[in-house]
Amino acid sequence: MQLISTWLGNGWNAVLVVIGLGMIIFLHELGHFLMAKKNGVRVEIFSLGFGQAIYKFRRGETEYRIAWLPLGGYVKMAGESLGDDRKGEPFELTSKTPWQRFQIFVAGAVMNLILAFPLAILSYVVGKCEAPNVIGTPSIADAQAEEPLRAGDVIVEVDGRKIDSLDKYRIEMIRHASGTRVPVKFVRGGIPMETRVTAQRSSFHGTSPPSTALVDPPQGKTLYERGVREKDEIAKINGEDVYTQERADSMLRGMPNQKVTLSMRRRDPRFEDDSKLVEVPLDLVAKTWYVIGMDENIIEPRVGLVVDHRPAAGSLEPGDLIVKIDDKPIKSWAGMKEVVEASAGKALKFEVLRDGKTVWPTITPMKNDVGKGAIGVGQKDGAVFADVKEGSFYYRMGLRSGDKLISIDGAEDGITLQGLERKKIPAVYRIREEHPKTIHLVVGRNGEKKEIDLVAEPKVEADLASAGFKTDKGMLIAGDAFPFRRRPFADAVKIGFQEPVDITVMTIDILRKLVTGGESAKGLSGPLGIIRASYSFAQRNFGNFVWLLCLITVNLGIFNLLPIPVLDGGHNVLLLIEVVRKWFGKGPPSEQFVAAFQYVGLAFILTLFVFVTYNDISNFFGPRG
């Protein structure tokens, strides 16, 4: 039954996505259609979607279509295309005045912007899941504030505007121009405080809520029997505040055969009082796991990933081997991190081996979300045990610095310390099994082959699964706090009227930052990303999905008004050229000029489509080191 319910739920979410996106496109084209009719222009085709028609019928002078490719739509008006046989008939588009044509061209975008208001109001009336305004993990921008924000701080006001969720906080920060020092009021430990956070690119404002919301406590287990339910949050463990899944997991697994008191929070849908906590006593039993932990000393200081718009961007490249920092020899990834994390704001001279040549970039680490120095790089897993420390697990197993991995359990081709394919070949670290585990390695040392067995070491931990926690190999699974919230009707209407305005300002600011280099184009999404996000929001809650439609319709409206050939804004550019030429006693632009103008726009749109599709695919599969 649960599987059937899941299938039905997924199917309904897919239907919601199709209906929601189809509605936005339909109303955009309806705007063009109605304004064309109002101005006496004959509409020959009204199509929802592109390509071959699935269904069509004719009523009056217009053929109505539903086409196979639901990624857009169009209205075909008489005399609109260059290839049309224009006769100067009064019903042709080109026979209308510039003002009438302007109305027709902007009508679709105006319809989108109008639609945003009822959608925003509806999303708040039905309720949606929102991040509370308490910080679980601060963003990079938060950590760089005059008084750095930290876990547990409650954001209450940004630049004079009241804040009741981290979603609103992020929108407010992105709305401000990059470099603006924005006043932020917050509460820490019950004490009102104020700081200034510098507005930066959107990726720097990823403030996260507490990530201790529990997932599906099973019936029959202690947690469930004591009243704990899905999305209840661990607020304290034995009286100590916890805000992240990592901290809660570490504390709980470190308490085998101990009595533990959890302070659980179930957020009020109206957010009236989140201070009420329920005490849940637990007796955590012990369980033995067999573990080979992560040791970054064995990883070479070789770069696998360089994050855009971070200090290392433009200075380091994937494959670079970091040899020295400020004349200090760097033997491992751990050694590199130690220097960088202690040097936020300090210029560091790197010595880097790149394709057999040495380069010396200077990089100044920024302060990351936990207040340490960071340059924005990820490691590249290799086959060399970089720096095996005496007394470490790997040293006790017989490995030495410089040993080169040849095979893991007999597999050789393309092998790395992380394994060729994690599902088929075990890694040499981050091993965690319920039963004794031995990994057989063959390594090269001084021209000889050595056979070494890595024997996972027993580790006694608290058995979280037996208490009713959702786990993965004994480790706690918890999610971000996104409690459901339904505002009173009057508040929902008030906020809903303001939301499209805020989104519009934010979108225009992001576009401006894209042009000036203050925002990364890699954040742009195309049809695949929009469909994926729509499905994800539909899964979360209907109100969240409706809110996303509000965001999409605002963005669609603004994008169509941009002065890009082929788009509605591009048509208005041609209208402006026509009006200016008329002032100087000249006729409208030639068909050759219009054709060239449209071809440039088409080439731009196709290039943009390929680029955003690449972004969507890259975001789906994640960064590769």
JSON list of N, CA, C and O in Angstrom, two decimals, residues 189-231:
[
{"chain": "A", "resi": 189, "resn": "GLY", "atom": "N", "xyz": [20.77, 34.35, 22.29]},
{"chain": "A", "resi": 189, "resn": "GLY", "atom": "CA", "xyz": [20.62, 34.03, 23.71]},
{"chain": "A", "resi": 189, "resn": "GLY", "atom": "C", "xyz": [19.64, 34.93, 24.42]},
{"chain": "A", "resi": 189, "resn": "GLY", "atom": "O", "xyz": [19.83, 35.25, 25.59]},
{"chain": "A", "resi": 190, "resn": "GLY", "atom": "N", "xyz": [18.61, 35.39, 23.70]},
{"chain": "A", "resi": 190, "resn": "GLY", "atom": "CA", "xyz": [17.61, 36.26, 24.29]},
{"chain": "A", "resi": 190, "resn": "GLY", "atom": "C", "xyz": [17.99, 37.73, 24.29]},
{"chain": "A", "resi": 190, "resn": "GLY", "atom": "O", "xyz": [17.19, 38.57, 24.71]},
{"chain": "A", "resi": 191, "resn": "ILE", "atom": "N", "xyz": [19.18, 38.07, 23.80]},
{"chain": "A", "resi": 191, "resn": "ILE", "atom": "CA", "xyz": [19.65, 39.46, 23.80]},
{"chain": "A", "resi": 191, "resn": "ILE", "atom": "C", "xyz": [19.57, 40.05, 22.39]},
{"chain": "A", "resi": 191, "resn": "ILE", "atom": "O", "xyz": [20.19, 39.51, 21.47]},
{"chain": "A", "resi": 192, "resn": "PRO", "atom": "N", "xyz": [18.83, 41.14, 22.18]},
{"chain": "A", "resi": 192, "resn": "PRO", "atom": "CA", "xyz": [18.78, 41.78, 20.85]},
{"chain": "A", "resi": 192, "resn": "PRO", "atom": "C", "xyz": [20.15, 42.35, 20.48]},
{"chain": "A", "resi": 192, "resn": "PRO", "atom": "O", "xyz": [20.80, 42.99, 21.30]},
{"chain": "A", "resi": 193, "resn": "MET", "atom": "N", "xyz": [20.55, 42.11, 19.23]},
{"chain": "A", "resi": 193, "resn": "MET", "atom": "CA", "xyz": [21.83, 42.61, 18.77]},
{"chain": "A", "resi": 193, "resn": "MET", "atom": "C", "xyz": [21.68, 43.10, 17.32]},
{"chain": "A", "resi": 193, "resn": "MET", "atom": "O", "xyz": [20.65, 42.88, 16.68]},
{"chain": "A", "resi": 194, "resn": "GLU", "atom": "N", "xyz": [22.72, 43.77, 16.82]},
{"chain": "A", "resi": 194, "resn": "GLU", "atom": "CA", "xyz": [22.69, 44.28, 15.45]},
{"chain": "A", "resi": 194, "resn": "GLU", "atom": "C", "xyz": [24.06, 44.13, 14.82]},
{"chain": "A", "resi": 194, "resn": "GLU", "atom": "O", "xyz": [25.08, 44.25, 15.49]},
{"chain": "A", "resi": 195, "resn": "THR", "atom": "N", "xyz": [24.06, 43.87, 13.52]},
{"chain": "A", "resi": 195, "resn": "THR", "atom": "CA", "xyz": [25.31, 43.77, 12.78]},
{"chain": "A", "resi": 195, "resn": "THR", "atom": "C", "xyz": [25.07, 44.32, 11.38]},
{"chain": "A", "resi": 195, "resn": "THR", "atom": "O", "xyz": [23.96, 44.75, 11.04]},
{"chain": "A", "resi": 196, "resn": "ARG", "atom": "N", "xyz": [26.10, 44.29, 10.56]},
{"chain": "A", "resi": 196, "resn": "ARG", "atom": "CA", "xyz": [25.97, 44.66, 9.15]},
{"chain": "A", "resi": 196, "resn": "ARG", "atom": "C", "xyz": [26.54, 43.52, 8.30]},
{"chain": "A", "resi": 196, "resn": "ARG", "atom": "O", "xyz": [27.68, 43.12, 8.50]},
{"chain": "A", "resi": 197, "resn": "VAL", "atom": "N", "xyz": [25.71, 43.03, 7.38]},
{"chain": "A", "resi": 197, "resn": "VAL", "atom": "CA", "xyz": [26.11, 41.94, 6.49]},
{"chain": "A", "resi": 197, "resn": "VAL", "atom": "C", "xyz": [26.27, 42.52, 5.09]},
{"chain": "A", "resi": 197, "resn": "VAL", "atom": "O", "xyz": [25.37, 43.21, 4.59]},
{"chain": "A", "resi": 198, "resn": "THR", "atom": "N", "xyz": [27.39, 42.26, 4.46]},
{"chain": "A", "resi": 198, "resn": "THR", "atom": "CA", "xyz": [27.64, 42.78, 3.12]},
{"chain": "A", "resi": 198, "resn": "THR", "atom": "C", "xyz": [26.91, 41.94, 2.08]},
{"chain": "A", "resi": 198, "resn": "THR", "atom": "O", "xyz": [27.08, 40.73, 2.02]},
{"chain": "A", "resi": 199, "resn": "ALA", "atom": "N", "xyz": [26.08, 42.60, 1.27]},
{"chain": "A", "resi": 199, "resn": "ALA", "atom": "CA", "xyz": [25.37, 41.90, 0.19]},
{"chain": "A", "resi": 199, "resn": "ALA", "atom": "C", "xyz": [26.38, 41.45, -0.86]},
{"chain": "A", "resi": 199, "resn": "ALA", "atom": "O", "xyz": [27.21, 42.23, -1.32]},
{"chain": "A", "resi": 200, "resn": "GLN", "atom": "N", "xyz": [26.28, 40.17, -1.23]},
{"chain": "A", "resi": 200, "resn": "GLN", "atom": "CA", "xyz": [27.21, 39.60, -2.19]},
{"chain": "A", "resi": 200, "resn": "GLN", "atom": "C", "xyz": [26.41, 38.79, -3.22]},
{"chain": "A", "resi": 200, "resn": "GLN", "atom": "O", "xyz": [25.18, 38.86, -3.25]},
{"chain": "A", "resi": 201, "resn": "ARG", "atom": "N", "xyz": [27.10, 38.02, -4.05]},
{"chain": "A", "resi": 201, "resn": "ARG", "atom": "CA", "xyz": [26.38, 37.19, -5.02]},
{"chain": "A", "resi": 201, "resn": "ARG", "atom": "C", "xyz": [25.51, 36.19, -4.27]},
{"chain": "A", "resi": 201, "resn": "ARG", "atom": "O", "xyz": [25.77, 35.84, -3.12]},
{"chain": "A", "resi": 202, "resn": "SER", "atom": "N", "xyz": [24.46, 35.70, -4.93]},
{"chain": "A", "resi": 202, "resn": "SER", "atom": "CA", "xyz": [23.44, 34.90, -4.26]},
{"chain": "A", "resi": 202, "resn": "SER", "atom": "C", "xyz": [24.00, 33.64, -3.60]},
{"chain": "A", "resi": 202, "resn": "SER", "atom": "O", "xyz": [23.53, 33.22, -2.54]},
{"chain": "A", "resi": 203, "resn": "SER", "atom": "N", "xyz": [25.03, 33.03, -4.20]},
{"chain": "A", "resi": 203, "resn": "SER", "atom": "CA", "xyz": [25.58, 31.80, -3.63]},
{"chain": "A", "resi": 203, "resn": "SER", "atom": "C", "xyz": [26.26, 32.03, -2.29]},
{"chain": "A", "resi": 203, "resn": "SER", "atom": "O", "xyz": [26.50, 31.08, -1.54]},
{"chain": "A", "resi": 204, "resn": "PHE", "atom": "N", "xyz": [26.57, 33.30, -1.95]},
{"chain": "A", "resi": 204, "resn": "PHE", "atom": "CA", "xyz": [27.20, 33.61, -0.67]},
{"chain": "A", "resi": 204, "resn": "PHE", "atom": "C", "xyz": [26.17, 33.78, 0.44]},
{"chain": "A", "resi": 204, "resn": "PHE", "atom": "O", "xyz": [26.52, 33.99, 1.59]},
{"chain": "A", "resi": 205, "resn": "HIS", "atom": "N", "xyz": [24.88, 33.72, 0.08]},
{"chain": "A", "resi": 205, "resn": "HIS", "atom": "CA", "xyz": [23.81, 33.94, 1.06]},
{"chain": "A", "resi": 205, "resn": "HIS", "atom": "C", "xyz": [23.00, 32.67, 1.29]},
{"chain": "A", "resi": 205, "resn": "HIS", "atom": "O", "xyz": [21.78, 32.71, 1.39]},
{"chain": "A", "resi": 206, "resn": "GLY", "atom": "N", "xyz": [23.68, 31.55, 1.39]},
{"chain": "A", "resi": 206, "resn": "GLY", "atom": "CA", "xyz": [23.00, 30.27, 1.60]},
{"chain": "A", "resi": 206, "resn": "GLY", "atom": "C", "xyz": [22.82, 29.92, 3.06]},
{"chain": "A", "resi": 206, "resn": "GLY", "atom": "O", "xyz": [23.21, 28.83, 3.50]},
{"chain": "A", "resi": 207, "resn": "THR", "atom": "N", "xyz": [22.25, 30.83, 3.83]},
{"chain": "A", "resi": 207, "resn": "THR", "atom": "CA", "xyz": [22.01, 30.57, 5.25]},
{"chain": "A", "resi": 207, "resn": "THR", "atom": "C", "xyz": [21.05, 29.40, 5.40]},
{"chain": "A", "resi": 207, "resn": "THR", "atom": "O", "xyz": [19.99, 29.37, 4.78]},
{"chain": "A", "resi": 208, "resn": "SER", "atom": "N", "xyz": [21.41, 28.42, 6.23]},
{"chain": "A", "resi": 208, "resn": "SER", "atom": "CA", "xyz": [20.60, 27.21, 6.39]},
{"chain": "A", "resi": 208, "resn": "SER", "atom": "C", "xyz": [19.94, 27.18, 7.76]},
{"chain": "A", "resi": 208, "resn": "SER", "atom": "O", "xyz": [20.53, 27.63, 8.75]},
{"chain": "A", "resi": 209, "resn": "PRO", "atom": "N", "xyz": [18.72, 26.64, 7.84]},
{"chain": "A", "resi": 209, "resn": "PRO", "atom": "CA", "xyz": [18.06, 26.47, 9.14]},
{"chain": "A", "resi": 209, "resn": "PRO", "atom": "C", "xyz": [18.66, 25.29, 9.88]},
{"chain": "A", "resi": 209, "resn": "PRO", "atom": "O", "xyz": [19.50, 24.56, 9.33]},
{"chain": "A", "resi": 210, "resn": "PRO", "atom": "N", "xyz": [18.28, 25.06, 11.13]},
{"chain": "A", "resi": 210, "resn": "PRO", "atom": "CA", "xyz": [18.75, 23.87, 11.84]},
{"chain": "A", "resi": 210, "resn": "PRO", "atom": "C", "xyz": [18.47, 22.60, 11.03]},
{"chain": "A", "resi": 210, "resn": "PRO", "atom": "O", "xyz": [17.42, 22.48, 10.39]},
{"chain": "A", "resi": 211, "resn": "SER", "atom": "N", "xyz": [19.41, 21.67, 11.04]},
{"chain": "A", "resi": 211, "resn": "SER", "atom": "CA", "xyz": [19.28, 20.45, 10.22]},
{"chain": "A", "resi": 211, "resn": "SER", "atom": "C", "xyz": [19.09, 19.23, 11.11]},
{"chain": "A", "resi": 211, "resn": "SER", "atom": "O", "xyz": [19.67, 18.17, 10.87]},
{"chain": "A", "resi": 212, "resn": "THR", "atom": "N", "xyz": [18.27, 19.38, 12.15]},
{"chain": "A", "resi": 212, "resn": "THR", "atom": "CA", "xyz": [18.06, 18.28, 13.09]},
{"chain": "A", "resi": 212, "resn": "THR", "atom": "C", "xyz": [16.63, 17.76, 13.08]},
{"chain": "A", "resi": 212, "resn": "THR", "atom": "O", "xyz": [16.18, 17.12, 14.03]},
{"chain": "A", "resi": 213, "resn": "ALA", "atom": "N", "xyz": [15.89, 18.04, 11.98]},
{"chain": "A", "resi": 213, "resn": "ALA", "atom": "CA", "xyz": [14.52, 17.55, 11.86]},
{"chain": "A", "resi": 213, "resn": "ALA", "atom": "C", "xyz": [14.54, 16.05, 11.56]},
{"chain": "A", "resi": 213, "resn": "ALA", "atom": "O", "xyz": [15.17, 15.61, 10.60]},
{"chain": "A", "resi": 214, "resn": "LEU", "atom": "N", "xyz": [13.85, 15.27, 12.37]},
{"chain": "A", "resi": 214, "resn": "LEU", "atom": "CA", "xyz": [13.89, 13.81, 12.23]},
{"chain": "A", "resi": 214, "resn": "LEU", "atom": "C", "xyz": [13.06, 13.34, 11.04]},
{"chain": "A", "resi": 214, "resn": "LEU", "atom": "O", "xyz": [12.10, 13.98, 10.61]},
{"chain": "A", "resi": 215, "resn": "VAL", "atom": "N", "xyz": [13.46, 12.18, 10.53]},
{"chain": "A", "resi": 215, "resn": "VAL", "atom": "CA", "xyz": [12.82, 11.60, 9.36]},
{"chain": "A", "resi": 215, "resn": "VAL", "atom": "C", "xyz": [12.13, 10.30, 9.76]},
{"chain": "A", "resi": 215, "resn": "VAL", "atom": "O", "xyz": [12.77, 9.37, 10.23]},
{"chain": "A", "resi": 216, "resn": "ASP", "atom": "N", "xyz": [10.82, 10.25, 9.62]},
{"chain": "A", "resi": 216, "resn": "ASP", "atom": "CA", "xyz": [10.01, 9.03, 9.70]},
{"chain": "A", "resi": 216, "resn": "ASP", "atom": "C", "xyz": [10.39, 8.09, 10.84]},
{"chain": "A", "resi": 216, "resn": "ASP", "atom": "O", "xyz": [10.84, 6.96, 10.60]},
{"chain": "A", "resi": 217, "resn": "PRO", "atom": "N", "xyz": [10.24, 8.49, 12.11]},
{"chain": "A", "resi": 217, "resn": "PRO", "atom": "CA", "xyz": [10.49, 7.55, 13.22]},
{"chain": "A", "resi": 217, "resn": "PRO", "atom": "C", "xyz": [9.51, 6.37, 13.12]},
{"chain": "A", "resi": 217, "resn": "PRO", "atom": "O", "xyz": [8.30, 6.58, 13.09]},
{"chain": "A", "resi": 218, "resn": "PRO", "atom": "N", "xyz": [9.99, 5.13, 13.04]},
{"chain": "A", "resi": 218, "resn": "PRO", "atom": "CA", "xyz": [9.09, 3.99, 12.84]},
{"chain": "A", "resi": 218, "resn": "PRO", "atom": "C", "xyz": [8.27, 3.66, 14.07]},
{"chain": "A", "resi": 218, "resn": "PRO", "atom": "O", "xyz": [8.73, 3.81, 15.21]},
{"chain": "A", "resi": 219, "resn": "GLN", "atom": "N", "xyz": [7.04, 3.20, 13.83]},
{"chain": "A", "resi": 219, "resn": "GLN", "atom": "CA", "xyz": [6.18, 2.78, 14.93]},
{"chain": "A", "resi": 219, "resn": "GLN", "atom": "C", "xyz": [6.80, 1.58, 15.65]},
{"chain": "A", "resi": 219, "resn": "GLN", "atom": "O", "xyz": [7.46, 0.75, 15.04]},
{"chain": "A", "resi": 220, "resn": "GLY", "atom": "N", "xyz": [6.54, 1.52, 16.94]},
{"chain": "A", "resi": 220, "resn": "GLY", "atom": "CA", "xyz": [7.06, 0.40, 17.72]},
{"chain": "A", "resi": 220, "resn": "GLY", "atom": "C", "xyz": [8.40, 0.67, 18.36]},
{"chain": "A", "resi": 220, "resn": "GLY", "atom": "O", "xyz": [8.81, -0.06, 19.25]},
{"chain": "A", "resi": 221, "resn": "LYS", "atom": "N", "xyz": [9.09, 1.72, 17.90]},
{"chain": "A", "resi": 221, "resn": "LYS", "atom": "CA", "xyz": [10.39, 2.08, 18.49]},
{"chain": "A", "resi": 221, "resn": "LYS", "atom": "C", "xyz": [10.18, 3.11, 19.60]},
{"chain": "A", "resi": 221, "resn": "LYS", "atom": "O", "xyz": [9.15, 3.77, 19.68]},
{"chain": "A", "resi": 222, "resn": "THR", "atom": "N", "xyz": [11.22, 3.27, 20.44]},
{"chain": "A", "resi": 222, "resn": "THR", "atom": "CA", "xyz": [11.10, 4.12, 21.61]},
{"chain": "A", "resi": 222, "resn": "THR", "atom": "C", "xyz": [10.69, 5.55, 21.27]},
{"chain": "A", "resi": 222, "resn": "THR", "atom": "O", "xyz": [9.81, 6.14, 21.91]},
{"chain": "A", "resi": 223, "resn": "LEU", "atom": "N", "xyz": [11.34, 6.14, 20.26]},
{"chain": "A", "resi": 223, "resn": "LEU", "atom": "CA", "xyz": [11.04, 7.53, 19.92]},
{"chain": "A", "resi": 223, "resn": "LEU", "atom": "C", "xyz": [9.57, 7.72, 19.59]},
{"chain": "A", "resi": 223, "resn": "LEU", "atom": "O", "xyz": [8.92, 8.64, 20.08]},
{"chain": "A", "resi": 224, "resn": "TYR", "atom": "N", "xyz": [9.04, 6.83, 18.76]},
{"chain": "A", "resi": 224, "resn": "TYR", "atom": "CA", "xyz": [7.64, 6.95, 18.34]},
{"chain": "A", "resi": 224, "resn": "TYR", "atom": "C", "xyz": [6.71, 6.76, 19.53]},
{"chain": "A", "resi": 224, "resn": "TYR", "atom": "O", "xyz": [5.73, 7.49, 19.70]},
{"chain": "A", "resi": 225, "resn": "GLU", "atom": "N", "xyz": [7.01, 5.76, 20.35]},
{"chain": "A", "resi": 225, "resn": "GLU", "atom": "CA", "xyz": [6.16, 5.47, 21.51]},
{"chain": "A", "resi": 225, "resn": "GLU", "atom": "C", "xyz": [6.14, 6.64, 22.48]},
{"chain": "A", "resi": 225, "resn": "GLU", "atom": "O", "xyz": [5.18, 6.82, 23.24]},
{"chain": "A", "resi": 226, "resn": "ARG", "atom": "N", "xyz": [7.19, 7.46, 22.46]},
{"chain": "A", "resi": 226, "resn": "ARG", "atom": "CA", "xyz": [7.25, 8.61, 23.37]},
{"chain": "A", "resi": 226, "resn": "ARG", "atom": "C", "xyz": [6.82, 9.91, 22.70]},
{"chain": "A", "resi": 226, "resn": "ARG", "atom": "O", "xyz": [7.11, 11.01, 23.18]},
{"chain": "A", "resi": 227, "resn": "GLY", "atom": "N", "xyz": [6.12, 9.77, 21.56]},
{"chain": "A", "resi": 227, "resn": "GLY", "atom": "CA", "xyz": [5.45, 10.92, 20.95]},
{"chain": "A", "resi": 227, "resn": "GLY", "atom": "C", "xyz": [6.22, 11.67, 19.88]},
{"chain": "A", "resi": 227, "resn": "GLY", "atom": "O", "xyz": [5.73, 12.67, 19.36]},
{"chain": "A", "resi": 228, "resn": "VAL", "atom": "N", "xyz": [7.44, 11.22, 19.55]},
{"chain": "A", "resi": 228, "resn": "VAL", "atom": "CA", "xyz": [8.22, 11.91, 18.54]},
{"chain": "A", "resi": 228, "resn": "VAL", "atom": "C", "xyz": [7.71, 11.54, 17.15]},
{"chain": "A", "resi": 228, "resn": "VAL", "atom": "O", "xyz": [7.47, 10.38, 16.85]},
{"chain": "A", "resi": 229, "resn": "ARG", "atom": "N", "xyz": [7.56, 12.55, 16.29]},
{"chain": "A", "resi": 229, "resn": "ARG", "atom": "CA", "xyz": [7.02, 12.33, 14.96]},
{"chain": "A", "resi": 229, "resn": "ARG", "atom": "C", "xyz": [7.91, 12.96, 13.88]},
{"chain": "A", "resi": 229, "resn": "ARG", "atom": "O", "xyz": [8.86, 13.68, 14.18]},
{"chain": "A", "resi": 230, "resn": "GLU", "atom": "N", "xyz": [7.55, 12.69, 12.65]},
{"chain": "A", "resi": 230, "resn": "GLU", "atom": "CA", "xyz": [8.24, 13.25, 11.48]},
{"chain": "A", "resi": 230, "resn": "GLU", "atom": "C", "xyz": [8.37, 14.76, 11.61]},
{"chain": "A", "resi": 230, "resn": "GLU", "atom": "O", "xyz": [7.41, 15.45, 11.98]},
{"chain": "A", "resi": 231, "resn": "LYS", "atom": "N", "xyz": [9.57, 15.28, 11.33]},
{"chain": "A", "resi": 231, "resn": "LYS", "atom": "CA", "xyz": [9.90, 16.71, 11.31]},
{"chain": "A", "resi": 231, "resn": "LYS", "atom": "C", "xyz": [10.08, 17.33, 12.70]},
{"chain": "A", "resi": 231, "resn": "LYS", "atom": "O", "xyz": [10.42, 18.50, 12.79]}
]
